[in-house]
Tab-separated table of C-alpha atoms in Angstrom:
chain	number	residue	atom	x	y	z
A	1	MET	CA	114.587	11.336	39.283
A	2	PRO	CA	112.754	12.215	36.031
A	3	GLN	CA	109.839	14.617	36.146
A	4	ILE	CA	106.302	13.304	35.838
A	5	ARG	CA	104.959	13.814	32.310
A	6	SER	CA	101.710	15.729	31.943
A	7	LEU	CA	98.979	14.098	29.886
A	8	LEU	CA	97.345	17.497	29.427
A	9	LYS	CA	100.369	19.380	28.107
A	10	ASP	CA	98.528	20.413	24.949
A	11	ALA	CA	95.460	21.809	26.726
A	12	THR	CA	95.244	25.309	28.184
A	13	VAL	CA	92.666	27.903	29.097
A	14	GLU	CA	92.939	31.220	27.293
A	15	VAL	CA	90.913	34.405	27.301
A	16	ALA	CA	89.804	35.181	23.757
A	17	GLU	CA	91.299	38.424	22.486
A	18	ARG	CA	88.812	38.388	19.615
A	19	LYS	CA	85.724	36.393	18.643
A	20	ARG	CA	86.536	32.703	18.119
A	21	THR	CA	84.568	29.782	16.747
A	22	CYS	CA	83.976	26.688	18.885
A	23	HIS	CA	85.553	23.748	17.056
A	24	ARG	CA	83.000	21.234	18.344
A	25	ASN	CA	79.926	23.184	17.223
A	26	ARG	CA	81.106	25.611	14.551
A	27	ASN	CA	77.654	26.788	13.499
A	28	GLY	CA	76.018	26.977	16.912
A	29	HIS	CA	78.682	28.167	19.345
A	30	SER	CA	80.997	31.124	19.309
A	31	ILE	CA	83.461	32.386	21.878
A	32	VAL	CA	83.029	36.068	22.646
A	33	LYS	CA	86.030	38.363	23.056
A	34	GLY	CA	87.088	38.425	26.719
A	35	THR	CA	85.622	34.985	27.470
A	36	ALA	CA	87.647	32.025	28.704
A	37	CYS	CA	87.910	29.035	26.395
A	38	LEU	CA	89.661	25.680	26.273
A	39	VAL	CA	92.442	25.530	23.674
A	40	ILE	CA	93.885	22.207	22.535
A	41	VAL	CA	96.942	22.076	20.277
A	42	ASP	CA	96.776	19.245	17.734
A	43	GLU	CA	99.670	17.129	16.421
A	44	MET	CA	100.396	19.592	13.609
A	45	GLY	CA	100.569	22.584	15.976
A	46	GLY	CA	97.137	23.957	15.101
A	47	LYS	CA	94.895	25.259	17.869
A	48	LYS	CA	91.317	24.157	18.379
A	49	ASN	CA	89.088	26.379	20.537
A	50	TYR	CA	86.162	25.166	22.640
A	51	CYS	CA	83.498	27.232	24.390
A	52	VAL	CA	82.813	26.736	28.099
A	53	ALA	CA	79.852	24.382	27.489
A	54	CYS	CA	81.758	22.112	25.104
A	55	ALA	CA	84.899	22.278	27.249
A	56	ALA	CA	82.900	21.023	30.241
A	57	GLU	CA	81.817	17.961	28.234
A	58	ILE	CA	85.373	17.335	27.033
A	59	LEU	CA	86.770	17.596	30.567
A	60	SER	CA	84.074	15.243	31.891
A	61	LYS	CA	85.143	12.684	29.285
A	62	VAL	CA	88.792	13.128	30.306
A	63	GLU	CA	87.861	12.582	33.974
A	64	SER	CA	86.014	9.394	33.036
A	65	ASP	CA	88.968	8.151	30.985
A	66	LEU	CA	91.346	8.829	33.897
A	67	ARG	CA	89.091	6.889	36.281
A	68	ASP	CA	89.120	3.976	33.832
A	69	LEU	CA	92.924	4.094	33.592
A	70	ARG	CA	93.271	4.096	37.386
A	71	ALA	CA	90.885	1.151	37.681
A	72	ALA	CA	92.776	-0.772	35.019
A	73	LEU	CA	96.065	-0.243	36.878
A	74	VAL	CA	94.584	-1.426	40.158
A	75	THR	CA	92.905	-4.517	38.699
A	76	GLY	CA	95.550	-5.233	36.040
């Protein structure tokens, strides 16, 4: 039986080894060395870093999208 494919394969949590810039708010948010951050790999293989505050908003949106997908499967 084939394995179940992960929808979040391109998203990981990393600990910054140096200061990083938050991709969502480049001027207002930075990621301090030693801090956890959400890293998403784009289609071209580039990494986009997100601070904890922005990552929480992104993950909330993902949760909402998953709820909508589940509802569509049940009612569809």
